[in-house]
Coordinates of C-alpha atoms in Angstrom, one line a residue:
M1 CA 91.9 128.1 -51.8
R2 CA 93.8 127.4 -49.6
L3 CA 93.5 131.3 -47.3
L4 CA 89.3 130.3 -47.4
I5 CA 90.3 126.7 -45.9
A6 CA 92.4 127.8 -43.1
T7 CA 89.5 130.3 -42.9
L8 CA 86.7 127.5 -42.1
A9 CA 89.1 125.5 -39.9
C10 CA 90.0 128.2 -37.2
A11 CA 86.1 129.3 -37.5
L12 CA 85.6 125.9 -36.5
L13 CA 88.0 125.4 -34.3
A14 CA 86.7 128.5 -32.2
A15 CA 90.6 128.6 -31.5
C16 CA 92.1 131.4 -34.6
G17 CA 94.3 133.9 -33.1
A18 CA 93.2 133.2 -29.3
P19 CA 96.0 132.3 -26.5
R20 CA 96.7 128.8 -25.1
V21 CA 95.1 127.8 -22.1
P22 CA 97.9 125.0 -20.0
V23 CA 96.4 121.6 -18.7
S24 CA 96.4 120.5 -15.5
P25 CA 98.1 117.6 -15.1
S26 CA 96.2 114.1 -14.8
P27 CA 96.5 113.9 -11.0
S28 CA 98.0 110.4 -12.0
V29 CA 101.1 111.9 -13.3
S30 CA 103.8 113.9 -11.3
P31 CA 105.1 116.9 -12.7
S32 CA 108.3 116.5 -14.1
A33 CA 111.6 117.7 -12.2
S34 CA 111.6 120.7 -14.4
S35 CA 108.5 122.0 -14.2
P36 CA 107.4 124.8 -12.3
V37 CA 104.1 123.3 -10.6
S38 CA 104.2 121.6 -7.3
P39 CA 102.7 118.4 -6.6
S40 CA 99.4 118.0 -5.0
P41 CA 99.4 117.6 -1.4
S42 CA 98.5 114.4 -0.2
P43 CA 94.9 113.8 1.1
P44 CA 94.7 113.6 4.3
A45 CA 94.3 110.1 6.0
S46 CA 90.4 109.0 6.3
P47 CA 89.7 108.4 10.0
A48 CA 89.0 105.4 11.6
P49 CA 85.9 103.5 11.1
S50 CA 83.8 103.7 14.0
V51 CA 83.6 100.7 16.2
K52 CA 79.9 99.6 16.2
L53 CA 79.3 99.5 20.5
P54 CA 76.0 97.0 21.4
D55 CA 73.3 99.0 22.6
G56 CA 72.7 100.9 25.6
F57 CA 76.6 101.6 25.5
V58 CA 78.6 105.0 24.5
A59 CA 81.7 107.0 24.6
L60 CA 82.2 108.8 27.4
S61 CA 83.2 112.0 25.1
D62 CA 80.2 112.0 23.2
V63 CA 77.9 112.7 26.4
D64 CA 80.5 114.7 27.6
P65 CA 83.7 115.7 26.0
S66 CA 84.8 118.3 29.1
I67 CA 85.6 114.7 31.6
L68 CA 89.4 113.9 30.9
E69 CA 90.3 110.5 29.8
D70 CA 93.2 108.9 30.9
V71 CA 93.2 105.5 30.4
R72 CA 96.7 103.7 31.5
Y73 CA 95.5 100.3 30.2
A74 CA 96.1 101.3 26.7
T75 CA 99.8 102.7 27.6
P76 CA 102.3 100.4 29.1
H77 CA 101.8 102.7 32.2
N78 CA 99.8 100.2 34.4
F79 CA 100.8 97.9 36.7
V80 CA 101.3 95.2 34.1
G81 CA 104.3 97.3 32.3
R82 CA 102.4 97.3 29.5
V83 CA 99.4 97.4 27.1
V84 CA 96.7 95.4 28.9
N85 CA 94.3 92.7 26.5
G86 CA 91.7 94.4 24.9
Y87 CA 92.6 98.1 24.8
E88 CA 93.0 98.8 21.5
R89 CA 92.9 102.7 22.1
P90 CA 92.6 104.9 25.2
R91 CA 88.5 105.7 25.0
C92 CA 86.1 105.6 28.2
L93 CA 83.2 103.3 27.0
L94 CA 80.5 103.4 29.8
T95 CA 76.9 102.4 29.5
R96 CA 74.9 105.7 28.4
T97 CA 72.8 105.3 31.5
A98 CA 76.1 105.7 33.5
A99 CA 77.5 108.0 31.1
E100 CA 75.0 110.1 31.6
A101 CA 75.0 109.8 35.4
L102 CA 79.0 110.6 35.3
H103 CA 77.9 113.9 33.1
R104 CA 75.7 115.4 35.6
V105 CA 78.5 114.7 38.2
Q106 CA 80.9 116.8 35.7
Q107 CA 78.4 119.6 35.9
S108 CA 78.7 119.3 39.5
A109 CA 82.1 119.2 39.9
R110 CA 82.7 121.9 37.0
A111 CA 80.5 124.3 39.1
R112 CA 83.0 124.3 41.8
G113 CA 86.3 125.0 40.0
Y114 CA 87.2 121.3 39.4
S115 CA 86.8 118.5 36.8
L116 CA 86.5 114.7 36.9
K117 CA 89.2 112.7 35.2
V118 CA 88.3 109.1 34.3
Y119 CA 91.5 106.1 34.0
D120 CA 89.6 103.3 33.4
C121 CA 85.7 102.5 32.6
Y122 CA 84.4 99.5 30.9
R123 CA 87.3 97.0 30.7
P124 CA 86.2 93.6 28.5
Q125 CA 86.7 90.1 29.9
R126 CA 89.4 89.6 27.6
A127 CA 91.3 91.8 29.9
V128 CA 90.6 90.2 33.3
D129 CA 91.7 87.0 31.8
D130 CA 94.7 88.9 31.3
F131 CA 95.6 90.3 34.3
V132 CA 94.8 86.5 35.7
R133 CA 98.0 85.2 33.3
W134 CA 99.7 88.2 34.5
A135 CA 99.1 87.1 38.0
D136 CA 100.3 83.0 37.2
N137 CA 103.9 84.5 35.9
P138 CA 107.5 85.8 37.5
D139 CA 107.0 89.4 36.2
Q140 CA 107.2 91.9 38.4
T141 CA 108.1 94.9 36.3
M142 CA 106.3 97.2 38.0
K143 CA 106.3 96.3 41.5
A144 CA 108.4 99.5 42.6
E145 CA 105.5 101.3 41.6
F146 CA 102.7 99.8 42.2
Y147 CA 102.4 97.7 44.7
P148 CA 106.0 97.9 46.5
Q149 CA 104.5 96.5 50.0
V150 CA 102.2 94.1 48.9
D151 CA 103.1 90.4 47.7
K152 CA 102.1 89.9 43.7
S153 CA 100.7 86.5 45.3
Q154 CA 98.0 87.9 47.4
L155 CA 96.6 90.8 44.8
F156 CA 93.9 89.0 44.0
A157 CA 93.5 87.5 47.8
D158 CA 93.2 90.9 49.2
G159 CA 90.8 92.1 46.3
Y160 CA 93.1 95.0 44.6
I161 CA 92.5 92.4 41.4
G162 CA 89.1 90.3 41.2
G163 CA 87.9 88.6 37.8
P164 CA 85.2 89.0 37.0
T165 CA 84.8 92.3 37.4
A166 CA 81.8 94.9 37.6
H167 CA 84.0 97.1 35.0
S168 CA 82.7 94.4 32.7
R169 CA 79.4 95.1 32.9
G170 CA 79.9 98.9 31.7
S171 CA 78.6 100.8 34.6
T172 CA 81.4 101.2 37.0
L173 CA 84.8 103.5 36.9
D174 CA 88.1 104.7 37.6
L175 CA 88.6 108.0 38.3
T176 CA 89.8 111.2 39.6
V177 CA 89.2 114.9 40.6
V178 CA 91.5 117.5 39.0
A179 CA 91.5 121.3 39.4
L180 CA 90.8 123.6 36.9
P181 CA 92.4 124.7 34.7
A182 CA 94.1 121.3 34.5
A183 CA 97.7 121.5 35.2
A184 CA 99.9 120.2 32.5
Q185 CA 100.8 115.9 33.2
R186 CA 104.3 114.5 31.5
A187 CA 103.8 111.2 29.5
Y188 CA 105.4 108.3 31.4
R189 CA 108.5 107.1 29.9
P190 CA 108.7 103.3 29.2
G191 CA 111.9 102.1 31.7
E192 CA 112.1 105.1 33.5
P193 CA 112.9 104.9 37.5
L194 CA 110.2 104.0 39.3
V195 CA 108.8 105.4 42.4
S196 CA 105.9 103.9 44.7
C197 CA 102.5 105.6 44.6
T198 CA 102.4 105.9 48.1
E199 CA 105.4 108.4 48.4
P200 CA 104.3 112.2 48.4
A201 CA 102.6 113.7 45.8
G202 CA 106.1 115.9 44.6
Q203 CA 107.6 112.6 44.3
R204 CA 105.3 110.0 43.2
F205 CA 104.6 110.3 39.4
P206 CA 103.4 113.5 38.2
D207 CA 99.8 113.1 37.5
D208 CA 97.9 116.4 37.5
T209 CA 94.5 115.2 40.0
L210 CA 94.1 116.3 43.5
D211 CA 96.3 114.9 46.2
M212 CA 94.9 111.4 46.9
G213 CA 97.2 110.3 49.6
T214 CA 98.5 107.7 46.7
G215 CA 99.0 107.5 43.1
F216 CA 96.3 105.7 41.2
D217 CA 95.6 101.5 41.1
C218 CA 98.2 101.8 44.1
F219 CA 97.7 98.0 45.9
D220 CA 98.0 99.0 49.4
P221 CA 96.6 99.7 52.8
L222 CA 96.7 103.2 52.2
A223 CA 94.6 103.3 48.9
H224 CA 91.6 102.6 51.5
T225 CA 88.7 104.7 51.0
A226 CA 88.6 105.5 54.5
T227 CA 92.0 104.6 55.9
G228 CA 93.2 106.7 58.7
G229 CA 96.4 107.5 56.9
L230 CA 96.0 110.5 55.2
D231 CA 96.6 114.5 56.0
E232 CA 93.5 116.6 56.3
R233 CA 94.4 118.4 52.7
Q234 CA 94.1 114.5 51.2
R235 CA 91.0 113.4 53.1
A236 CA 88.9 116.3 52.2
N237 CA 90.0 115.0 48.3
R238 CA 88.7 112.1 48.9
D239 CA 85.9 113.5 50.7
L240 CA 85.1 115.4 47.8
L241 CA 85.4 113.0 45.4
T242 CA 82.9 110.9 47.6
G243 CA 80.3 113.2 47.7
L244 CA 79.9 114.3 44.2
M245 CA 80.3 110.4 42.6
A246 CA 77.4 109.7 45.9
G247 CA 75.0 112.9 44.5
G248 CA 74.9 111.3 41.0
G249 CA 74.2 107.8 41.7
F250 CA 77.9 106.0 42.4
T251 CA 79.1 103.7 45.0
N252 CA 82.8 103.5 46.3
Y253 CA 84.1 100.0 46.9
P254 CA 85.8 100.5 49.7
K255 CA 89.7 99.6 48.7
E256 CA 90.2 101.4 45.9
W257 CA 89.5 105.5 46.1
W258 CA 89.6 105.7 42.8
H259 CA 87.0 102.7 42.2
Y260 CA 82.8 103.7 41.8
T261 CA 79.8 101.4 40.4
L262 CA 76.6 103.1 39.1
A263 CA 73.8 102.4 41.9
H264 CA 71.1 101.3 39.6
E265 CA 72.9 100.1 36.8
P266 CA 71.2 98.7 33.5
F267 CA 73.3 95.6 33.5
P268 CA 74.0 93.8 36.6
D269 CA 74.2 90.3 35.7
T270 CA 75.9 90.5 31.9
Y271 CA 79.7 90.7 31.6
F272 CA 80.9 91.8 28.3
D273 CA 83.9 91.4 25.9
F274 CA 83.8 93.8 23.1
P275 CA 87.1 96.1 23.1
V276 CA 88.1 99.1 23.7
A277 CA 88.3 100.5 20.1

């Protein structure tokens, strides 16, 4: 009788004489120290959710990922020496109209062996307000690099900083030209000795741009686009940038060789204040 019961039990369970299959531990239970099973790796962090932009705005990288980006106001390497209010990510945002026009400029640049590199694009109004507050305090941490010959109190009066700014309308940007393949560019080290933006290219901060005669955001007459204090190569490099941008419908601000605005911008009278995120 016992033999009959055992036989029936084996048949019902379909386990009689079969090898045991190990069961994987539950993901919520860690293996013991003596277990030969390695713990599973942690799942990758979820990417940051996309920030919804106002209608008519895009990330430049979504339109043309080949354009280099070095958004300085999202870093401490700028004339205030810290991340500027409103810059939550080093990202170039533009109106779609401006981004598509810049894409066409990039196509022309790449056909000649160059790439565009942007330093700043859309700038929220809160960043402009941050600049105004900075201008009213005594801090001059970055003077030796960015405004060595200009008194800080004159930066607004001389037109180097303005509020409101065309950047807040979304179709103005600061940029330069880089020869391809782009050279490596070291990171800025906060607290490193500063060198005037008007010094020769081999002495000032080592940007990978063509030599434009000054560094970016150099508040000095030498940064005026048509200044006479340039050598032949520097003048040719500025003319290259001006010609490329003009061909795409952009006009230059005469006091800054790097500053361009789309001639027929879609929001000529609107100043936005959403963050760069």
